[in-house]
Tab-separated table of C-alpha atoms in Angstrom:
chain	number	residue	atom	x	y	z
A	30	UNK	CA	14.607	-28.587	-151.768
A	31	UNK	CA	18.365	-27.484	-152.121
A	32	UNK	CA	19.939	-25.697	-149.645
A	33	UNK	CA	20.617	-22.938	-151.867
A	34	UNK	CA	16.770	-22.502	-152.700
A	35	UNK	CA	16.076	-22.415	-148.852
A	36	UNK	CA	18.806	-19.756	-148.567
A	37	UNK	CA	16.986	-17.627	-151.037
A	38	UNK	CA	13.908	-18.227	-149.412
A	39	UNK	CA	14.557	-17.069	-145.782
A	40	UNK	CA	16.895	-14.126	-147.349
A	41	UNK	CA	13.416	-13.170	-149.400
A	42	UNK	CA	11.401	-13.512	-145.782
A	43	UNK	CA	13.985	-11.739	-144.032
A	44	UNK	CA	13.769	-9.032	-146.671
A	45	UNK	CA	10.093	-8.962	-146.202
A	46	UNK	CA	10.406	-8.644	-142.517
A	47	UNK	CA	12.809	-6.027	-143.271
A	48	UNK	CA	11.015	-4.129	-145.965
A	49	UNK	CA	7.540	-3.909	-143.471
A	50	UNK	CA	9.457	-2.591	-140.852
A	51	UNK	CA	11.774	-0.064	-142.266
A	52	UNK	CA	9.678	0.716	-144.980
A	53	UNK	CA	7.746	3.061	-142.860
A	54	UNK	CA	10.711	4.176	-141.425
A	55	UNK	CA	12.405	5.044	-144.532
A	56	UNK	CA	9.589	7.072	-145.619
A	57	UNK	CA	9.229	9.144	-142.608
A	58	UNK	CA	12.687	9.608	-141.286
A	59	UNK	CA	14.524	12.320	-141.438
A	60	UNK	CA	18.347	12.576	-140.752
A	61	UNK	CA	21.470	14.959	-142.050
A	62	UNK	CA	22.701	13.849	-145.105
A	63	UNK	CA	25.401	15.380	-146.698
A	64	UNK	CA	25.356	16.888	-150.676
A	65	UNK	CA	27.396	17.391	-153.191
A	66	UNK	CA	27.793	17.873	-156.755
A	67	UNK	CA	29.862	14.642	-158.065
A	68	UNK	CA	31.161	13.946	-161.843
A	69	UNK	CA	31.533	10.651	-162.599
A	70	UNK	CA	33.040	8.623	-166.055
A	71	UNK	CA	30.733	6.011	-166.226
A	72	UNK	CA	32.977	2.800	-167.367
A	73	UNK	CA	31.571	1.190	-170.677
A	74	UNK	CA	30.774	-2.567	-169.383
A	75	UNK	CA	28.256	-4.630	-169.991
A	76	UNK	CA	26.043	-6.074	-167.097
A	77	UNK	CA	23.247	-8.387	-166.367
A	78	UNK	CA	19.902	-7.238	-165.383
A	79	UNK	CA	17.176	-9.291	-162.842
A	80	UNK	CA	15.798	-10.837	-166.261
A	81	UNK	CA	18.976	-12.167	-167.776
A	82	UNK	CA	19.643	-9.874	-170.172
A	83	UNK	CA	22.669	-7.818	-171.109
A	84	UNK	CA	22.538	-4.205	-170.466
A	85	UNK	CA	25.091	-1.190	-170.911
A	86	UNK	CA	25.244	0.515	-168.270
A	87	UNK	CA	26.736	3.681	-170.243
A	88	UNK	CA	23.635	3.900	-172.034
A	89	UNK	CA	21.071	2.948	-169.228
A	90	UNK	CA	23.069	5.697	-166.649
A	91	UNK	CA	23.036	8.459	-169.546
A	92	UNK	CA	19.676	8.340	-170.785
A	93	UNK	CA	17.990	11.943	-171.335
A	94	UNK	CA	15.750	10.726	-168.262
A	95	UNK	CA	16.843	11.663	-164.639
A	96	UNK	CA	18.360	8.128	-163.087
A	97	UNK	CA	18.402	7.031	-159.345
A	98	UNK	CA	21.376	4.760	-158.454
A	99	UNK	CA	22.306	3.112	-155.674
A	100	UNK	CA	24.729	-0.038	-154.954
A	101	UNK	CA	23.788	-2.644	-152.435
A	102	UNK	CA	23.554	-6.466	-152.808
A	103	UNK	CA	20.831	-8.846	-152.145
A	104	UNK	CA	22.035	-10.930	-149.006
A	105	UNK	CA	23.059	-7.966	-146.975
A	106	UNK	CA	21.240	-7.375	-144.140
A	107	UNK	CA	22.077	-4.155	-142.580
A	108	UNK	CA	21.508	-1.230	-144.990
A	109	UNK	CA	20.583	-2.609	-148.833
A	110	UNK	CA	16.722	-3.097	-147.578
A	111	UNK	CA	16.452	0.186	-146.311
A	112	UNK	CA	17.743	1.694	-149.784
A	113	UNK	CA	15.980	-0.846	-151.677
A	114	UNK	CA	12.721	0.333	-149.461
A	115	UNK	CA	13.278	3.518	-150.237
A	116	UNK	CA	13.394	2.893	-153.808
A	117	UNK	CA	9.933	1.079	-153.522
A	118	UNK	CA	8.699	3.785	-152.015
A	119	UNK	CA	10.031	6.561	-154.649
A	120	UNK	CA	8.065	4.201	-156.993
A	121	UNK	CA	5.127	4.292	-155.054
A	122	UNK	CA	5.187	8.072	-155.450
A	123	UNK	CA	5.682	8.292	-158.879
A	124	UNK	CA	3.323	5.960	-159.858
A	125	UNK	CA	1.593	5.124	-162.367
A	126	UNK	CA	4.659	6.984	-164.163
A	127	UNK	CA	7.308	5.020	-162.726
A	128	UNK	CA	8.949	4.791	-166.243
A	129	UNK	CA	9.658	8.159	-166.062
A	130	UNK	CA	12.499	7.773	-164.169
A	131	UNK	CA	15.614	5.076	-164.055
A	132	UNK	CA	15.989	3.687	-160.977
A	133	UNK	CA	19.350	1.174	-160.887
A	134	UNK	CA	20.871	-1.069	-157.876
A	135	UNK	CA	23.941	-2.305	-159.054
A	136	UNK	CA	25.231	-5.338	-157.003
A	137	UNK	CA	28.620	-5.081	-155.020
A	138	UNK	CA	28.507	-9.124	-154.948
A	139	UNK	CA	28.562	-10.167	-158.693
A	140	UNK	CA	29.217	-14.130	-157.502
A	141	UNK	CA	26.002	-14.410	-155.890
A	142	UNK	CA	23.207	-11.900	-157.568
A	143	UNK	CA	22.377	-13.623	-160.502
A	144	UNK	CA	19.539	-12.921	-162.314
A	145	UNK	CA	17.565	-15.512	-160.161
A	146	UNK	CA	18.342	-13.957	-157.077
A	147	UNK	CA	18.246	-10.427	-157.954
A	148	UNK	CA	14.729	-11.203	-159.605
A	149	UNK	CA	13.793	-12.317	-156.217
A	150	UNK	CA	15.387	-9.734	-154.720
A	151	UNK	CA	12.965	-6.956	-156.567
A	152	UNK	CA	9.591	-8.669	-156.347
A	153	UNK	CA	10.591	-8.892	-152.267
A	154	UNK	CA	10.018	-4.967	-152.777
A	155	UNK	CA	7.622	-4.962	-155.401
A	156	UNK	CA	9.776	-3.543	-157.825
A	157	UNK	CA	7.956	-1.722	-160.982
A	158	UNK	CA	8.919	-1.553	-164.365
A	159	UNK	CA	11.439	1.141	-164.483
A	160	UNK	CA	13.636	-0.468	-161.435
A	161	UNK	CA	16.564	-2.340	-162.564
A	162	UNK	CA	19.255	-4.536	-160.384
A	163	UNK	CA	22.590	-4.933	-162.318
A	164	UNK	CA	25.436	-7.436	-161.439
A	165	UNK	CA	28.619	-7.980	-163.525
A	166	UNK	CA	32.056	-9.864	-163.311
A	167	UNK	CA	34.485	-8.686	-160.818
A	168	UNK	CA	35.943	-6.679	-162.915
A	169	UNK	CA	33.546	-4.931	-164.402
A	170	UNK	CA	31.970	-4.027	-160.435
A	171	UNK	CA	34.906	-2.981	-159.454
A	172	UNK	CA	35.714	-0.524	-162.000
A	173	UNK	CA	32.483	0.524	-161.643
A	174	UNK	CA	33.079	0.830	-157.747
A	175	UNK	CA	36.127	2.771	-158.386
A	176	UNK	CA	34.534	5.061	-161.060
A	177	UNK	CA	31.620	6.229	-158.382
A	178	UNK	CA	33.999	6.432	-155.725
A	179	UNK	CA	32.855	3.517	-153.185
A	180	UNK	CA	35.668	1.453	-151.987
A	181	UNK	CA	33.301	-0.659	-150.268
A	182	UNK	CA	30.088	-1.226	-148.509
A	183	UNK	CA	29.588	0.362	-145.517
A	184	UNK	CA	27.747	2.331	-143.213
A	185	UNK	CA	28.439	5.342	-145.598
A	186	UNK	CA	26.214	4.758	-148.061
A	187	UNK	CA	25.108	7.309	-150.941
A	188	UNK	CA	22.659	7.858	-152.925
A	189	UNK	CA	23.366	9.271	-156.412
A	190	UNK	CA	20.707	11.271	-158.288
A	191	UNK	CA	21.544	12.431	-162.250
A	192	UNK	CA	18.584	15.053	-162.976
A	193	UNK	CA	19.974	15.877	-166.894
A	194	UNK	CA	21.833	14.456	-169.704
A	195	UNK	CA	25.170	15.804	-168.133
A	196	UNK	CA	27.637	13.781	-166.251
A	197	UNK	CA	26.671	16.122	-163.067
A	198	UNK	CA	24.976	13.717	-160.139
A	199	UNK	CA	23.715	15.002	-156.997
A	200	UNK	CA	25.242	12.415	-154.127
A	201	UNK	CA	23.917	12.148	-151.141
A	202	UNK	CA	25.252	10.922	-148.457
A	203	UNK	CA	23.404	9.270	-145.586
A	204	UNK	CA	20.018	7.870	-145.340
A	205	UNK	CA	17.234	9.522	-147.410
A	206	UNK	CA	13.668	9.318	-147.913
A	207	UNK	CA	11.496	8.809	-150.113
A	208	UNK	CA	9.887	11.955	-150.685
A	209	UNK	CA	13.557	13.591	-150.005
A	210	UNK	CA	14.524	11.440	-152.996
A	211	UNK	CA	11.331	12.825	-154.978
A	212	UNK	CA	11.747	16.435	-153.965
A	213	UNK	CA	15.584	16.181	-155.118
A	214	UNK	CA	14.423	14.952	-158.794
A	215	UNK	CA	11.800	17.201	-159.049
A	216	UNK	CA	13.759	20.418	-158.427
């Protein structure tokens, strides 16, 4: 077995460890977050989704559906498995109709979330149809960085939320749950 391979596997187990343990967490916590009202240009790239194929992420973000987004990247340990639990968990409450709305993760580390990995990446959290993880060239995620604002990943994370065809997003700030994250869309 490569040493790559192994890599993915304890990052999967460590993601499982993580998702059991904060999943709960994510769903009940509560903390202040902070909201605003953001406009963003969404840059007209082309990325990769978890199956291989291209996407544009102009269309997918402006679809007449409302769209969760979110950026993280699969080997980070800190934060990304507590969003990406969350976004399991927004699933859970929307299922069986978790087509209704777009949820997207769009890597901050194009070189190593490939398709492979980010495929593992969403089946670690039980990703439904309807989830997608995106990854691009350098470029391309760092225009896209610089269109939403993020200079880089850190402790102050965001969570964007677009409820209508509009370029209008609700961001917010800080950690959110999952049925904080419902309530928002449903409003």
């Amino acid at each position: 077995m490569s040493k790559d391979r192994l890599m993915i596997i304890a990052a999967v187990l460590l993601s499982a460890l993580i998702f059991a343990f904060f999943g709960r967490w994510a769903e009940a916590g509560s903390q202040k977050n902070q909201k605003s009202i953001e406009h963003y240009v969404v840059p007209d790239v082309v990325l990769t989704n978890q199956n291989g194929m291209k996407v544009s992420l102009k269309s997918l973000l402006q679809t007449n559906k409302p769209v969760m987004l979110a950026f993280i990247y699969s080997s980070c340990t800190t934060i990304c498995p507590v969003l990406s639990s969350t976004f399991a968990n927004v699933q859970n409450r929307l299922a069986p109709d978790t087509l209704k709305v777009q949820l997207v993760s769009i890597s901050i580390d194009p070189e190593h979330d490939t398709p492979q990995v980010m495929m593992g990446y969403l089946k670690t959290f039980h990703a439904k149809p309807g989830w997608d993880f995106l990854s691009g060239s350098p470029e391309d995620t760092a225009a896209i960085m610089k269109a939403f604002g993020l200079k880089e990943m850190s402790y102050n994370y965001f969570t964007l939320i677009r409820t209508s065809s509009d370029n209008r997003w609700i961001k917010i700030t800080g950690l959110l749950n999952a049925a904080a994250i419902v309530d928002e869309y449903m409003k």
